[in-house]
PDB file of C-alpha atoms and ligand atoms in Angstrom:
ATOM      1  CA  SER A  28       3.957  -3.072 -17.303  1.00 97.00           C
ATOM      2  CA  ARG A  29       3.759   0.271 -15.467  1.00 98.00           C
ATOM      3  CA  VAL A  30       3.099   0.636 -11.748  1.00 98.00           C
ATOM      4  CA  ALA A  31       2.045   3.846  -9.990  1.00 98.00           C
ATOM      5  CA  ILE A  32       2.756   3.908  -6.246  1.00 98.00           C
ATOM      6  CA  LEU A  33       0.724   6.087  -3.873  1.00 98.00           C
ATOM      7  CA  ILE A  34       2.213   7.261  -0.579  1.00 98.00           C
ATOM      8  CA  SER A  35       1.523   9.678   2.258  1.00 98.00           C
ATOM      9  CA  GLY A  36       4.740   9.516   4.250  1.00 97.00           C
ATOM     10  CA  GLY A  37       8.250   8.048   4.345  1.00 97.00           C
ATOM     11  CA  GLY A  38       7.582   5.571   1.564  1.00 97.00           C
ATOM     12  CA  SER A  39       9.714   2.674   2.801  1.00 98.00           C
ATOM     13  CA  ASN A  40       7.317   0.259   1.075  1.00 98.00           C
ATOM     14  CA  MET A  41       7.542   2.358  -2.097  1.00 98.00           C
ATOM     15  CA  VAL A  42      11.337   2.071  -1.994  1.00 98.00           C
ATOM     16  CA  ALA A  43      11.152  -1.701  -1.561  1.00 98.00           C
ATOM     17  CA  LEU A  44       8.696  -1.997  -4.455  1.00 98.00           C
ATOM     18  CA  ALA A  45      10.708   0.285  -6.747  1.00 98.00           C
ATOM     19  CA  GLN A  46      13.949  -1.533  -5.947  1.00 98.00           C
ATOM     20  CA  SER A  47      12.304  -4.853  -6.787  1.00 98.00           C
ATOM     21  CA  MET A  48      11.243  -3.736 -10.295  1.00 98.00           C
ATOM     22  CA  THR A  49      14.573  -4.213 -12.079  1.00 97.00           C
ATOM     23  CA  GLY A  50      16.185  -6.632 -14.502  1.00 96.00           C
ATOM     24  CA  GLU A  51      13.835  -9.261 -15.885  1.00 96.00           C
ATOM     25  CA  HIS A  52      10.952  -8.102 -13.617  1.00 96.00           C
ATOM     26  CA  PRO A  53       8.116  -7.338 -16.095  1.00 96.00           C
ATOM     27  CA  ALA A  54       7.117  -4.098 -14.362  1.00 98.00           C
ATOM     28  CA  ARG A  55       8.660  -0.706 -13.734  1.00 98.00           C
ATOM     29  CA  PRO A  56       7.530   2.154 -11.451  1.00 98.00           C
ATOM     30  CA  CYS A  57       6.053   4.947 -13.597  1.00 98.00           C
ATOM     31  CA  LEU A  58       4.968   7.367 -10.839  1.00 98.00           C
ATOM     32  CA  VAL A  59       5.165   8.000  -7.113  1.00 98.00           C
ATOM     33  CA  LEU A  60       2.296  10.223  -5.974  1.00 98.00           C
ATOM     34  CA  SER A  61       1.663  11.636  -2.518  1.00 98.00           C
ATOM     35  CA  ASN A  62      -1.406  13.354  -1.086  1.00 98.00           C
ATOM     36  CA  VAL A  63       0.951  15.076   1.343  1.00 98.00           C
ATOM     37  CA  PRO A  64       3.186  17.827  -0.105  1.00 98.00           C
ATOM     38  CA  GLY A  65       6.832  17.236   0.765  1.00 97.00           C
ATOM     39  CA  ALA A  66       6.300  13.675   1.972  1.00 98.00           C
ATOM     40  CA  GLY A  67       9.665  12.021   2.593  1.00 98.00           C
ATOM     41  CA  GLY A  68       8.980   9.343   0.013  1.00 98.00           C
ATOM     42  CA  LEU A  69       8.816  11.944  -2.781  1.00 98.00           C
ATOM     43  CA  ALA A  70      12.494  12.834  -2.369  1.00 98.00           C
ATOM     44  CA  LYS A  71      13.416   9.134  -2.225  1.00 98.00           C
ATOM     45  CA  ALA A  72      11.501   8.521  -5.466  1.00 98.00           C
ATOM     46  CA  ALA A  73      13.147  11.489  -7.178  1.00 98.00           C
ATOM     47  CA  ASP A  74      16.560  10.182  -6.071  1.00 98.00           C
ATOM     48  CA  MET A  75      15.638   6.892  -7.768  1.00 98.00           C
ATOM     49  CA  GLY A  76      14.763   8.740 -10.976  1.00 98.00           C
ATOM     50  CA  ILE A  77      11.027   8.052 -10.665  1.00 98.00           C
ATOM     51  CA  ALA A  78       8.480  10.693 -11.732  1.00 98.00           C
ATOM     52  CA  THR A  79       6.640  12.204  -8.765  1.00 98.00           C
ATOM     53  CA  ALA A  80       3.428  14.133  -8.235  1.00 98.00           C
ATOM     54  CA  THR A  81       1.486  15.627  -5.350  1.00 98.00           C
ATOM     55  CA  VAL A  82      -2.278  16.043  -5.089  1.00 98.00           C
ATOM     56  CA  ASP A  83      -2.958  17.715  -1.774  1.00 98.00           C
ATOM     57  CA  HIS A  84      -6.330  16.578  -0.427  1.00 96.00           C
ATOM     58  CA  LYS A  85      -6.442  19.721   1.724  1.00 96.00           C
ATOM     59  CA  GLN A  86      -6.899  21.799  -1.459  1.00 97.00           C
ATOM     60  CA  PHE A  87     -10.297  20.174  -1.951  1.00 96.00           C
ATOM     61  CA  GLY A  88     -11.861  20.704   1.471  1.00 93.00           C
ATOM     62  CA  LYS A  89     -14.726  18.261   1.965  1.00 93.00           C
ATOM     63  CA  ASP A  90     -15.095  17.547  -1.739  1.00 94.00           C
ATOM     64  CA  ARG A  91     -13.781  13.978  -1.864  1.00 94.00           C
ATOM     65  CA  GLU A  92     -15.061  13.509  -5.407  1.00 93.00           C
ATOM     66  CA  ALA A  93     -13.083  16.521  -6.646  1.00 95.00           C
ATOM     67  CA  PHE A  94      -9.958  15.305  -4.872  1.00 97.00           C
ATOM     68  CA  GLU A  95     -10.287  11.869  -6.443  1.00 97.00           C
ATOM     69  CA  GLY A  96     -10.916  13.387  -9.865  1.00 97.00           C
ATOM     70  CA  ALA A  97      -7.651  15.307  -9.585  1.00 98.00           C
ATOM     71  CA  LEU A  98      -5.954  12.163  -8.303  1.00 98.00           C
ATOM     72  CA  ILE A  99      -7.137  10.102 -11.272  1.00 98.00           C
ATOM     73  CA  ASP A 100      -6.017  12.795 -13.740  1.00 98.00           C
ATOM     74  CA  ALA A 101      -2.562  13.031 -12.143  1.00 98.00           C
ATOM     75  CA  ILE A 102      -2.164   9.248 -12.075  1.00 98.00           C
ATOM     76  CA  ASP A 103      -3.522   8.486 -15.557  1.00 98.00           C
ATOM     77  CA  ALA A 104      -1.218  11.097 -17.080  1.00 98.00           C
ATOM     78  CA  HIS A 105       1.474   8.453 -16.442  1.00 98.00           C
ATOM     79  CA  GLN A 106      -0.585   5.611 -17.942  1.00 98.00           C
ATOM     80  CA  PRO A 107      -0.151   2.990 -15.177  1.00 98.00           C
ATOM     81  CA  ASP A 108      -1.288  -0.593 -15.650  1.00 98.00           C
ATOM     82  CA  PHE A 109      -1.384  -1.158 -11.878  1.00 98.00           C
ATOM     83  CA  LEU A 110      -1.612   0.877  -8.661  1.00 98.00           C
ATOM     84  CA  ALA A 111       0.124   0.040  -5.391  1.00 98.00           C
ATOM     85  CA  LEU A 112      -1.062   1.891  -2.273  1.00 98.00           C
ATOM     86  CA  ALA A 113       1.914   1.988   0.081  1.00 98.00           C
ATOM     87  CA  GLY A 114       1.315   3.886   3.275  1.00 97.00           C
ATOM     88  CA  PHE A 115      -1.377   5.899   1.493  1.00 97.00           C
ATOM     89  CA  MET A 116      -3.602   7.228   4.254  1.00 94.00           C
ATOM     90  CA  ARG A 117      -6.731   8.403   2.472  1.00 93.00           C
ATOM     91  CA  ILE A 118      -9.930   6.370   2.264  1.00 89.00           C
ATOM     92  CA  LEU A 119     -10.955   6.007  -1.385  1.00 92.00           C
ATOM     93  CA  THR A 120     -14.528   6.065  -2.634  1.00 92.00           C
ATOM     94  CA  PRO A 121     -16.050   3.508  -5.017  1.00 92.00           C
ATOM     95  CA  LYS A 122     -15.569   6.078  -7.839  1.00 93.00           C
ATOM     96  CA  PHE A 123     -11.777   5.821  -7.549  1.00 95.00           C
ATOM     97  CA  ILE A 124     -11.752   2.109  -6.775  1.00 95.00           C
ATOM     98  CA  ASN A 125     -13.988   1.245  -9.731  1.00 95.00           C
ATOM     99  CA  HIS A 126     -11.718   3.226 -12.054  1.00 97.00           C
ATOM    100  CA  TYR A 127      -8.822   0.940 -11.104  1.00 97.00           C
ATOM    101  CA  ALA A 128     -10.870  -2.186 -10.453  1.00 93.00           C
ATOM    102  CA  GLY A 129      -8.762  -5.333 -10.493  1.00 94.00           C
ATOM    103  CA  ARG A 130      -5.531  -3.353 -10.841  1.00 97.00           C
ATOM    104  CA  MET A 131      -4.962  -1.955  -7.336  1.00 97.00           C
ATOM    105  CA  LEU A 132      -3.193  -3.382  -4.275  1.00 98.00           C
ATOM    106  CA  ASN A 133      -2.717  -2.193  -0.705  1.00 97.00           C
ATOM    107  CA  ILE A 134      -0.555  -3.266   2.196  1.00 98.00           C
ATOM    108  CA  HIS A 135      -2.080  -3.244   5.671  1.00 97.00           C
ATOM    109  CA  PRO A 136      -0.105  -3.827   8.879  1.00 98.00           C
ATOM    110  CA  SER A 137      -2.233  -6.613  10.362  1.00 98.00           C
ATOM    111  CA  LEU A 138      -3.168 -10.235   9.700  1.00 98.00           C
ATOM    112  CA  LEU A 139      -6.454  -9.417   7.946  1.00 97.00           C
ATOM    113  CA  PRO A 140      -9.325  -9.874   8.458  1.00 97.00           C
ATOM    114  CA  LYS A 141      -8.209  -8.946  11.980  1.00 97.00           C
ATOM    115  CA  TYR A 142      -7.682  -5.267  12.864  1.00 97.00           C
ATOM    116  CA  LYS A 143      -8.951  -3.371   9.843  1.00 96.00           C
ATOM    117  CA  GLY A 144      -8.402   0.367  10.216  1.00 94.00           C
ATOM    118  CA  LEU A 145      -5.822   2.062  12.404  1.00 96.00           C
ATOM    119  CA  HIS A 146      -3.582   1.305  15.429  1.00 98.00           C
ATOM    120  CA  THR A 147      -3.281  -2.308  14.349  1.00 98.00           C
ATOM    121  CA  HIS A 148      -0.171  -3.199  16.342  1.00 98.00           C
ATOM    122  CA  GLN A 149      -1.473  -1.817  19.637  1.00 98.00           C
ATOM    123  CA  ARG A 150      -4.738  -3.697  19.109  1.00 98.00           C
ATOM    124  CA  ALA A 151      -2.892  -6.983  18.554  1.00 98.00           C
ATOM    125  CA  ILE A 152      -0.864  -6.415  21.733  1.00 98.00           C
ATOM    126  CA  ASP A 153      -3.963  -5.461  23.727  1.00 98.00           C
ATOM    127  CA  ALA A 154      -5.702  -8.621  22.521  1.00 98.00           C
ATOM    128  CA  GLY A 155      -2.759 -10.724  23.714  1.00 98.00           C
ATOM    129  CA  ASP A 156      -2.148 -12.174  20.255  1.00 98.00           C
ATOM    130  CA  ALA A 157       0.881 -14.451  19.994  1.00 98.00           C
ATOM    131  CA  GLU A 158       1.555 -13.276  16.463  1.00 98.00           C
ATOM    132  CA  ALA A 159       0.953 -10.263  14.227  1.00 98.00           C
ATOM    133  CA  GLY A 160       2.024  -9.209  10.768  1.00 98.00           C
ATOM    134  CA  CYS A 161       0.942  -7.623   7.513  1.00 98.00           C
ATOM    135  CA  SER A 162      -1.319  -8.361   4.572  1.00 98.00           C
ATOM    136  CA  VAL A 163      -1.363  -7.395   0.910  1.00 98.00           C
ATOM    137  CA  HIS A 164      -4.855  -7.325  -0.543  1.00 97.00           C
ATOM    138  CA  GLU A 165      -6.645  -6.236  -3.672  1.00 97.00           C
ATOM    139  CA  VAL A 166      -8.437  -2.951  -3.019  1.00 96.00           C
ATOM    140  CA  THR A 167     -12.208  -3.109  -3.147  1.00 91.00           C
ATOM    141  CA  ALA A 168     -14.878  -0.728  -1.855  1.00 86.00           C
ATOM    142  CA  GLU A 169     -14.724  -2.378   1.588  1.00 85.00           C
ATOM    143  CA  LEU A 170     -11.951  -0.727   3.662  1.00 84.00           C
ATOM    144  CA  ASP A 171      -9.061  -3.191   4.058  1.00 87.00           C
ATOM    145  CA  GLY A 172     -11.455  -5.857   2.862  1.00 89.00           C
ATOM    146  CA  GLY A 173     -10.469  -7.103  -0.598  1.00 91.00           C
ATOM    147  CA  PRO A 174      -9.094 -10.563  -1.514  1.00 96.00           C
ATOM    148  CA  ILE A 175      -5.911 -11.298   0.441  1.00 97.00           C
ATOM    149  CA  LEU A 176      -2.942 -12.006  -1.864  1.00 98.00           C
ATOM    150  CA  GLY A 177      -0.244 -12.379   0.777  1.00 98.00           C
ATOM    151  CA  GLN A 178       0.534 -12.364   4.472  1.00 98.00           C
ATOM    152  CA  ALA A 179       3.666 -12.284   6.599  1.00 98.00           C
ATOM    153  CA  LYS A 180       3.678 -13.283  10.289  1.00 98.00           C
ATOM    154  CA  VAL A 181       5.925 -12.230  13.159  1.00 98.00           C
ATOM    155  CA  PRO A 182       5.831 -13.204  16.854  1.00 98.00           C
ATOM    156  CA  VAL A 183       4.502 -10.790  19.450  1.00 98.00           C
ATOM    157  CA  ASN A 184       6.967 -10.846  22.332  1.00 98.00           C
ATOM    158  CA  ALA A 185       6.185 -10.178  26.004  1.00 97.00           C
ATOM    159  CA  GLY A 186       6.664  -6.518  26.772  1.00 97.00           C
ATOM    160  CA  ASP A 187       6.409  -5.408  23.144  1.00 98.00           C
ATOM    161  CA  THR A 188       5.376  -1.834  22.629  1.00 98.00           C
ATOM    162  CA  TRP A 189       3.504  -1.089  19.421  1.00 98.00           C
ATOM    163  CA  GLU A 190       6.724   0.482  18.124  1.00 98.00           C
ATOM    164  CA  ASP A 191       8.619  -2.758  18.786  1.00 98.00           C
ATOM    165  CA  LEU A 192       6.006  -4.679  16.856  1.00 98.00           C
ATOM    166  CA  ALA A 193       5.918  -2.155  14.016  1.00 98.00           C
ATOM    167  CA  ALA A 194       9.684  -2.411  13.711  1.00 98.00           C
ATOM    168  CA  ARG A 195       9.418  -6.211  13.487  1.00 98.00           C
ATOM    169  CA  VAL A 196       6.602  -6.085  10.885  1.00 98.00           C
ATOM    170  CA  LEU A 197       7.942  -3.377   8.576  1.00 98.00           C
ATOM    171  CA  PRO A 198      10.885  -5.402   7.159  1.00 98.00           C
ATOM    172  CA  MET A 199       8.415  -8.200   6.424  1.00 98.00           C
ATOM    173  CA  GLU A 200       6.250  -5.707   4.513  1.00 98.00           C
ATOM    174  CA  HIS A 201       9.283  -4.912   2.394  1.00 98.00           C
ATOM    175  CA  GLN A 202       9.634  -8.607   1.528  1.00 98.00           C
ATOM    176  CA  LEU A 203       5.938  -9.389   1.107  1.00 98.00           C
ATOM    177  CA  TYR A 204       4.780  -6.507  -1.062  1.00 98.00           C
ATOM    178  CA  PRO A 205       7.371  -6.991  -3.833  1.00 98.00           C
ATOM    179  CA  ALA A 206       6.711 -10.747  -3.868  1.00 98.00           C
ATOM    180  CA  VAL A 207       2.967 -10.231  -4.292  1.00 98.00           C
ATOM    181  CA  LEU A 208       3.342  -7.435  -6.863  1.00 98.00           C
ATOM    182  CA  ARG A 209       5.660  -9.542  -9.017  1.00 98.00           C
ATOM    183  CA  ARG A 210       2.965 -12.206  -9.251  1.00 98.00           C
ATOM    184  CA  PHE A 211       0.069  -9.769  -9.569  1.00 98.00           C
ATOM    185  CA  VAL A 212       1.463  -7.948 -12.626  1.00 98.00           C
ATOM    186  CA  GLN A 213       1.749 -11.361 -14.342  1.00 98.00           C
ATOM    187  CA  GLY A 214      -1.822 -12.301 -13.527  1.00 97.00           C
ATOM    188  CA  ASP A 215      -0.736 -14.773 -10.865  1.00 97.00           C
ATOM    189  CA  ARG A 216      -2.999 -14.551  -7.821  1.00 95.00           C
ATOM    190  CA  SER A 217      -1.508 -17.476  -5.919  1.00 97.00           C
ATOM    191  CA  PRO A 218      -1.175 -16.239  -2.337  1.00 97.00           C
ATOM    192  CA  VAL A 219       2.215 -15.591  -0.737  1.00 98.00           C
ATOM    193  CA  PHE A 220       2.793 -16.571   2.904  1.00 98.00           C
ATOM    194  CA  LEU A 221       5.952 -15.577   4.775  1.00 97.00           C
ATOM    195  CA  PRO A 222       8.014 -16.805   6.514  1.00 94.00           C
TER     196      PRO A 222
HETATM  197  C1  GRF R 329       3.459   0.934   7.330  1.00 68.72           C
HETATM  198  O1  GRF R 329       3.136   0.498   8.636  1.00 68.72           O
HETATM  199  C2  GRF R 329       2.521   0.264   6.353  1.00 68.72           C
HETATM  200  O2  GRF R 329       2.065  -0.985   6.834  1.00 68.72           O
HETATM  201  C3  GRF R 329       1.375   1.209   6.296  1.00 68.72           C
HETATM  202  O3  GRF R 329       1.961   2.493   6.350  1.00 68.72           O
HETATM  203  C4  GRF R 329       3.123   2.420   7.217  1.00 68.72           C
HETATM  204  C5  GRF R 329       4.254   3.254   6.662  1.00 68.72           C
HETATM  205  O4  GRF R 329       4.590   2.738   5.410  1.00 68.72           O
HETATM  206  N1  GRF R 329       0.617   0.971   5.099  1.00 68.72           N
HETATM  207  P1  GRF R 329       5.760   3.427   4.490  1.00 68.72           P
HETATM  208  O5  GRF R 329       7.049   3.370   5.294  1.00 68.72           O
HETATM  209  O6  GRF R 329       5.343   4.866   4.236  1.00 68.72           O
HETATM  210  O7  GRF R 329       5.812   2.577   3.263  1.00 68.72           O
END
């Protein structure tokens, strides 16, 4: 099957996903799309021989519907079976989500349902949590709210800055997301827990 990956920045999760889709893996990346022109992940995708596209949300002003229409056209031109949001920083409306219902995943850098939204690592530190981590979930209309398909936990250490915690979580994202995607493209929704 064919997987389109949506990014907004460096695309380290995109790289991990793309690198996992080799050999007997039943899926292959068919597109890496960014809403940010020149996003670092676009060059990484091109270096990996993956088709890329950019749909700049700034071209559409406040018209979210028009942006998402252009997004859908750009994505569907590559006929994906599944979508993986990987550091994609735009909130999607039900129009977009319904179009890809049941076929779209996202990775979020917290142990959902805790800390939906932004600044997740700082919030975990401020709350004095002993552990933090990341979650892969199916994307539904509720922001960061869909069924959880995997989680990875890391300790929060005394004196951690949010950057320290982010650096501890990110490698776990790169293990978790590929593990969940491999199952998801085969219709296996059994949750993955790491370590
Ligand atoms: C990561 O913290 C990820 O959890 C979030 O976006 C950040 C950057 O991801 N979704 P990437 O390096 O662009 O994949």
